[in-house]
Tab-separated table of C-alpha atoms in Angstrom:
chain	number	residue	atom	x	y	z
V	1	UNK	CA	-19.195	9.886	25.657
V	2	UNK	CA	-19.465	13.703	26.939
V	3	UNK	CA	-17.671	16.413	25.882
V	4	UNK	CA	-14.926	16.571	28.035
V	5	UNK	CA	-14.988	13.230	29.266
V	6	UNK	CA	-11.576	11.002	28.901
V	7	UNK	CA	-11.770	7.555	27.850
V	8	UNK	CA	-8.447	5.225	27.770
V	9	UNK	CA	-8.940	3.169	24.340
V	10	UNK	CA	-7.126	0.128	23.693
V	11	UNK	CA	-6.136	-0.444	20.062
V	12	UNK	CA	-4.700	-3.622	18.648
V	13	UNK	CA	-1.685	-3.516	15.944
V	14	UNK	CA	-1.940	-3.701	12.511
V	15	UNK	CA	-2.332	-7.328	12.058
V	16	UNK	CA	-4.802	-7.659	14.860
V	17	UNK	CA	-2.373	-9.256	17.702
V	18	UNK	CA	-1.017	-12.111	15.478
V	19	UNK	CA	2.394	-11.475	14.988
V	20	UNK	CA	3.771	-13.133	18.202
V	21	UNK	CA	7.312	-13.667	16.721
V	22	UNK	CA	9.597	-13.615	13.887
V	23	UNK	CA	8.076	-16.735	12.566
V	24	UNK	CA	4.991	-15.091	11.525
V	25	UNK	CA	5.513	-13.606	8.617
V	26	UNK	CA	2.982	-12.465	5.851
V	27	UNK	CA	4.166	-11.925	2.341
V	28	UNK	CA	1.681	-9.558	0.795
V	29	UNK	CA	-1.274	-7.568	1.740
V	30	UNK	CA	-3.297	-10.145	-0.341
V	31	UNK	CA	-1.913	-13.346	2.160
V	32	UNK	CA	-2.670	-10.649	5.181
V	33	UNK	CA	-6.440	-10.680	3.511
V	34	UNK	CA	-6.821	-14.443	3.318
V	35	UNK	CA	-5.181	-15.288	6.756
V	36	UNK	CA	-6.963	-12.721	8.985
V	37	UNK	CA	-9.602	-11.233	6.470
V	38	UNK	CA	-8.053	-7.582	6.645
V	39	UNK	CA	-5.845	-5.498	7.866
V	40	UNK	CA	-5.286	-1.906	10.626
V	41	UNK	CA	-8.430	-2.974	12.671
V	42	UNK	CA	-9.702	-0.025	14.273
V	43	UNK	CA	-11.054	0.279	17.792
V	44	UNK	CA	-14.636	2.245	18.018
V	45	UNK	CA	-17.080	4.052	16.967
V	46	UNK	CA	-17.102	6.174	19.752
V	47	UNK	CA	-20.210	8.761	19.437
V	48	UNK	CA	-19.770	12.306	21.337
V	49	UNK	CA	-22.963	13.786	22.853
V	50	UNK	CA	-23.821	16.771	20.860
V	51	UNK	CA	-22.536	16.049	17.528
V	52	UNK	CA	-24.135	16.252	14.553
V	53	UNK	CA	-23.305	16.011	11.122
V	54	UNK	CA	-21.618	18.716	9.318
V	55	UNK	CA	-20.060	19.798	12.996
V	56	UNK	CA	-16.537	19.749	14.034
V	57	UNK	CA	-15.370	17.197	16.125
V	58	UNK	CA	-12.253	17.739	18.279
V	59	UNK	CA	-10.068	14.843	19.388
V	60	UNK	CA	-8.013	15.393	22.131
V	61	UNK	CA	-5.041	12.675	22.435
V	62	UNK	CA	-4.029	13.126	26.390
V	63	UNK	CA	-1.421	10.051	26.363
V	64	UNK	CA	-0.419	7.248	23.880
V	65	UNK	CA	1.784	4.010	25.382
V	66	UNK	CA	3.131	1.780	23.041
V	67	UNK	CA	3.269	-2.072	23.335
V	68	UNK	CA	1.889	-1.769	26.813
V	69	UNK	CA	0.913	-5.393	26.967
V	70	UNK	CA	3.847	-7.309	24.590
V	71	UNK	CA	6.517	-5.149	25.362
V	72	UNK	CA	7.585	-5.078	21.766
V	73	UNK	CA	6.337	-3.547	17.841
V	74	UNK	CA	7.454	-5.064	14.642
V	75	UNK	CA	8.531	-4.246	11.141
V	76	UNK	CA	7.759	-6.304	8.009
V	77	UNK	CA	9.939	-6.887	5.409
V	78	UNK	CA	8.453	-7.919	1.445
V	79	UNK	CA	9.873	-8.474	-1.869
V	80	UNK	CA	7.344	-5.450	-2.880
V	81	UNK	CA	9.711	-3.185	-1.104
V	82	UNK	CA	12.153	-4.660	-3.649
V	83	UNK	CA	12.423	-7.830	-5.256
V	84	UNK	CA	15.713	-8.830	-4.110
V	85	UNK	CA	14.141	-8.872	-0.665
V	86	UNK	CA	12.674	-11.989	0.874
V	87	UNK	CA	9.966	-11.873	3.178
V	88	UNK	CA	10.565	-11.490	7.040
V	89	UNK	CA	9.348	-10.397	10.310
V	90	UNK	CA	11.741	-8.050	12.945
V	91	UNK	CA	10.460	-8.142	16.041
V	92	UNK	CA	11.483	-4.185	17.901
V	93	UNK	CA	11.545	-4.475	22.120
V	94	UNK	CA	10.842	-1.429	23.979
V	95	UNK	CA	13.463	-0.541	26.296
V	96	UNK	CA	12.157	2.826	28.487
V	97	UNK	CA	12.264	5.930	26.097
V	98	UNK	CA	14.471	3.554	23.100
V	99	UNK	CA	13.138	0.878	21.000
V	100	UNK	CA	15.842	-1.427	19.859
V	101	UNK	CA	15.656	-2.523	16.021
V	102	UNK	CA	18.371	-5.575	15.490
V	103	UNK	CA	20.538	-5.823	13.049
V	104	UNK	CA	23.698	-8.107	11.970
V	105	UNK	CA	26.322	-5.692	14.211
V	106	UNK	CA	23.848	-5.881	17.290
V	107	UNK	CA	21.140	-3.894	17.926
V	108	UNK	CA	20.261	-0.019	16.619
V	109	UNK	CA	18.262	2.366	19.906
V	110	UNK	CA	15.935	4.913	18.107
V	111	UNK	CA	13.773	7.065	20.122
V	112	UNK	CA	10.651	5.786	21.385
V	113	UNK	CA	7.884	8.129	20.005
V	114	UNK	CA	4.428	6.256	19.739
V	115	UNK	CA	1.896	7.668	18.130
V	116	UNK	CA	-1.649	6.717	16.237
V	117	UNK	CA	-1.513	5.902	12.721
V	118	UNK	CA	-5.294	5.502	11.885
V	119	UNK	CA	-8.217	7.767	13.052
V	120	UNK	CA	-10.885	9.159	11.326
V	121	UNK	CA	-14.673	9.722	11.710
V	122	UNK	CA	-17.461	7.446	10.071
V	123	UNK	CA	-17.794	8.606	6.380
V	124	UNK	CA	-21.123	9.360	5.154
V	125	UNK	CA	-22.615	6.989	3.065
V	126	UNK	CA	-20.880	3.467	2.008
V	127	UNK	CA	-18.454	2.098	4.475
V	128	UNK	CA	-14.575	2.680	3.951
V	129	UNK	CA	-12.050	-0.247	4.808
V	130	UNK	CA	-9.753	1.190	7.729
V	131	UNK	CA	-6.559	0.867	6.096
V	132	UNK	CA	-8.088	3.519	3.409
V	133	UNK	CA	-7.636	7.274	3.695
V	134	UNK	CA	-9.837	10.092	2.388
V	135	UNK	CA	-10.355	13.968	3.048
V	136	UNK	CA	-14.072	13.312	4.399
V	137	UNK	CA	-12.708	11.041	7.533
V	138	UNK	CA	-8.970	11.070	7.510
V	139	UNK	CA	-8.024	7.516	8.028
V	140	UNK	CA	-4.449	5.874	7.727
V	141	UNK	CA	-2.528	8.649	7.277
V	142	UNK	CA	0.722	7.581	9.317
V	143	UNK	CA	1.835	11.030	10.540
V	144	UNK	CA	3.815	10.876	14.228
V	145	UNK	CA	2.068	14.812	15.073
V	146	UNK	CA	-1.364	12.667	15.568
V	147	UNK	CA	0.514	11.660	19.452
V	148	UNK	CA	-0.048	13.053	22.991
V	149	UNK	CA	-0.709	16.664	22.918
V	150	UNK	CA	-1.913	16.932	19.860
V	151	UNK	CA	-5.700	17.988	19.154
V	152	UNK	CA	-7.391	16.121	15.589
V	153	UNK	CA	-10.232	18.387	14.163
V	154	UNK	CA	-12.376	16.710	11.937
V	155	UNK	CA	-15.927	17.427	9.615
V	156	UNK	CA	-18.258	14.747	11.262
V	157	UNK	CA	-20.158	12.978	8.458
V	158	UNK	CA	-22.612	11.576	10.699
V	159	UNK	CA	-24.814	12.323	14.031
V	160	UNK	CA	-21.902	11.565	16.944
V	161	UNK	CA	-19.075	11.850	14.823
V	162	UNK	CA	-18.493	7.760	15.196
V	163	UNK	CA	-14.558	8.164	15.771
V	164	UNK	CA	-12.375	5.189	15.403
V	165	UNK	CA	-8.844	4.371	16.165
V	166	UNK	CA	-5.804	2.535	16.051
V	167	UNK	CA	-2.522	1.292	13.673
V	168	UNK	CA	-0.073	2.633	16.615
V	169	UNK	CA	3.510	2.818	16.127
V	170	UNK	CA	6.133	2.908	18.641
V	171	UNK	CA	8.238	5.400	15.873
V	172	UNK	CA	8.354	6.705	12.311
V	173	UNK	CA	10.776	8.778	10.705
V	174	UNK	CA	9.380	10.852	7.539
V	175	UNK	CA	7.465	8.645	5.554
V	176	UNK	CA	6.275	5.290	6.531
V	177	UNK	CA	8.958	3.918	3.651
V	178	UNK	CA	9.030	0.489	4.509
V	179	UNK	CA	5.634	-0.488	4.256
V	180	UNK	CA	5.393	-0.612	7.908
V	181	UNK	CA	6.794	1.309	10.813
V	182	UNK	CA	7.127	-0.037	14.260
V	183	UNK	CA	4.203	-1.628	14.614
V	184	UNK	CA	2.590	-2.221	17.955
V	185	UNK	CA	-0.576	-2.070	19.877
V	186	UNK	CA	-1.286	0.723	21.866
V	187	UNK	CA	-2.888	2.257	25.302
V	188	UNK	CA	-4.708	5.877	24.170
V	189	UNK	CA	-6.170	8.374	26.554
V	190	UNK	CA	-8.501	10.538	24.642
V	191	UNK	CA	-11.250	13.420	25.216
V	192	UNK	CA	-13.401	14.895	22.710
V	193	UNK	CA	-15.398	18.062	21.911
V	194	UNK	CA	-17.310	19.724	19.667
V	195	UNK	CA	-17.052	23.071	17.815
V	196	UNK	CA	-18.562	25.200	14.899
V	197	UNK	CA	-16.652	24.999	11.650
V	198	UNK	CA	-16.407	28.984	11.330
V	199	UNK	CA	-15.374	29.529	14.823
V	200	UNK	CA	-12.604	26.753	14.365
V	201	UNK	CA	-11.520	28.516	10.906
V	202	UNK	CA	-12.300	24.501	9.365
V	203	UNK	CA	-11.163	24.974	5.523
V	204	UNK	CA	-11.907	21.733	4.394
V	205	UNK	CA	-8.892	19.481	5.552
V	206	UNK	CA	-8.395	17.654	8.715
V	207	UNK	CA	-6.598	19.361	11.326
V	208	UNK	CA	-3.449	18.801	13.828
V	209	UNK	CA	-2.939	21.508	16.155
V	210	UNK	CA	-0.740	21.100	19.158
V	211	UNK	CA	0.160	24.172	21.866
V	212	UNK	CA	3.193	25.542	19.131
V	213	UNK	CA	1.840	24.327	15.982
V	214	UNK	CA	-0.710	24.362	13.432
V	215	UNK	CA	-0.936	21.477	10.613
V	216	UNK	CA	-3.532	20.766	7.784
V	217	UNK	CA	-3.371	16.992	6.589
V	218	UNK	CA	-3.948	16.016	3.232
V	219	UNK	CA	-4.750	12.148	2.759
V	220	UNK	CA	-4.589	10.683	-0.169
V	221	UNK	CA	-5.858	9.325	-2.701
V	222	UNK	CA	-3.437	11.403	-4.719
V	223	UNK	CA	0.140	12.111	-6.132
V	224	UNK	CA	2.228	13.354	-3.253
V	225	UNK	CA	2.805	16.533	-5.132
V	226	UNK	CA	-0.491	17.746	-5.214
V	227	UNK	CA	-1.319	16.751	-1.717
V	228	UNK	CA	1.538	18.868	-0.337
V	229	UNK	CA	0.244	21.483	-2.326
V	230	UNK	CA	-3.194	20.796	-0.728
V	231	UNK	CA	-2.314	20.964	2.537
V	232	UNK	CA	-0.214	24.437	2.509
V	233	UNK	CA	-3.240	25.446	0.487
V	234	UNK	CA	-5.831	24.662	2.801
V	235	UNK	CA	-3.404	26.253	5.652
V	236	UNK	CA	-3.100	29.572	4.107
V	237	UNK	CA	-6.978	29.910	4.104
V	238	UNK	CA	-6.794	28.812	7.659
V	239	UNK	CA	-4.455	31.998	8.497
V	240	UNK	CA	-6.402	34.344	6.200
V	241	UNK	CA	-9.216	33.384	8.369
V	242	UNK	CA	-7.640	34.447	11.242
V	243	UNK	CA	-7.830	38.190	10.052
V	244	UNK	CA	-4.226	38.823	10.354
V	245	UNK	CA	-2.823	38.325	6.588
V	246	UNK	CA	-4.545	38.082	3.038
V	247	UNK	CA	-4.266	34.934	1.323
V	248	UNK	CA	-1.133	36.483	-0.721
V	249	UNK	CA	0.508	37.366	2.703
V	250	UNK	CA	0.190	33.912	4.384
V	251	UNK	CA	1.430	31.859	1.560
V	252	UNK	CA	4.678	34.236	1.545
V	253	UNK	CA	4.565	33.410	5.439
V	254	UNK	CA	4.173	29.701	4.618
V	255	UNK	CA	7.076	29.585	1.845
V	256	UNK	CA	9.310	31.459	4.866
V	257	UNK	CA	8.843	29.248	8.110
V	258	UNK	CA	6.362	26.578	7.160
V	259	UNK	CA	7.006	22.980	6.602
V	260	UNK	CA	6.280	19.530	5.755
V	261	UNK	CA	5.355	16.059	7.344
V	262	UNK	CA	5.353	12.869	4.823
V	263	UNK	CA	2.950	10.350	6.146
V	264	UNK	CA	2.370	7.423	3.614
V	265	UNK	CA	4.286	6.516	0.954
V	266	UNK	CA	2.771	2.950	0.367
V	267	UNK	CA	1.551	2.896	-3.108
V	268	UNK	CA	-1.248	3.665	-3.929
V	269	UNK	CA	-1.697	5.511	-0.719
V	270	UNK	CA	0.076	8.618	0.398
V	271	UNK	CA	-0.105	11.525	2.761
V	272	UNK	CA	1.447	14.754	3.739
V	273	UNK	CA	0.884	17.316	6.338
V	274	UNK	CA	1.877	21.233	6.439
V	275	UNK	CA	2.376	23.065	9.249
V	276	UNK	CA	3.528	26.546	10.727
V	277	UNK	CA	4.433	27.600	14.176
V	278	UNK	CA	1.553	29.531	16.199
V	279	UNK	CA	3.747	32.202	17.233
V	280	UNK	CA	2.882	33.670	13.235
V	281	UNK	CA	-1.049	33.165	13.488
V	282	UNK	CA	-2.013	33.962	16.802
V	283	UNK	CA	-2.375	37.193	17.985
V	284	UNK	CA	-1.448	37.088	21.465
V	285	UNK	CA	1.598	34.659	20.615
V	286	UNK	CA	4.912	36.666	20.448
V	287	UNK	CA	6.868	37.226	17.304
V	288	UNK	CA	10.156	35.727	16.914
V	289	UNK	CA	13.166	38.015	17.752
V	290	UNK	CA	14.758	39.388	14.787
V	291	UNK	CA	18.408	38.262	13.764
């Protein structure tokens, strides 16, 4: 792909399209691996012209359409979530801007908020399974911020960057506590760019930026508390890079106005994102009014 050129990417759901109804049930991850050979398939890799190893790759997410063919997503329950629970599959239909979760008392409607759960660049060296994650490539972080309007900035490990993505969700709250969000296929419209790490203020962790917020992502492995600290540390260094704040000032501001999103909490996979509004860190952004 040439920088600035848009592409529509078709992605498959986390179980490779095999879940067609509630009768298709997987007991464990080992069951998934045995029956279909893997989990979290990704579409790609996509090479970006002019990108060399060490450059920053900018992935601009323009639109995410969840379940464009099937019209539904699904959630899975297994005894690994709690030993009293039986393995089952629950189909969740999309109805316009809502998604219906079946219950014994009738469907509960939640907002339709599609996002990309797994996105990354090819790592240098040995290959990595697509349901893993890491600082060098990002991967399976399941963060709702990775959605339309976001720009994900990653450090290319190889020439071309080689971007892959998949594992979309119709909706997810804070933390993938259920071991699956509302998993779905998706059509994702993307464009790409290349930038210099110094000019981008790249400080080591993947970035997810929007028109209103800056965010840094700390993928696992690692304890969740350590990942929260890593994400805030990276964001503080980015704020210092602007020249507006000392490191101590950046930490104080984050302590007063920063926020955290937890993505994965499926042992041993964890992820955390720290963010702050752009108006606090950009020269031409308006300051918040005083109370």
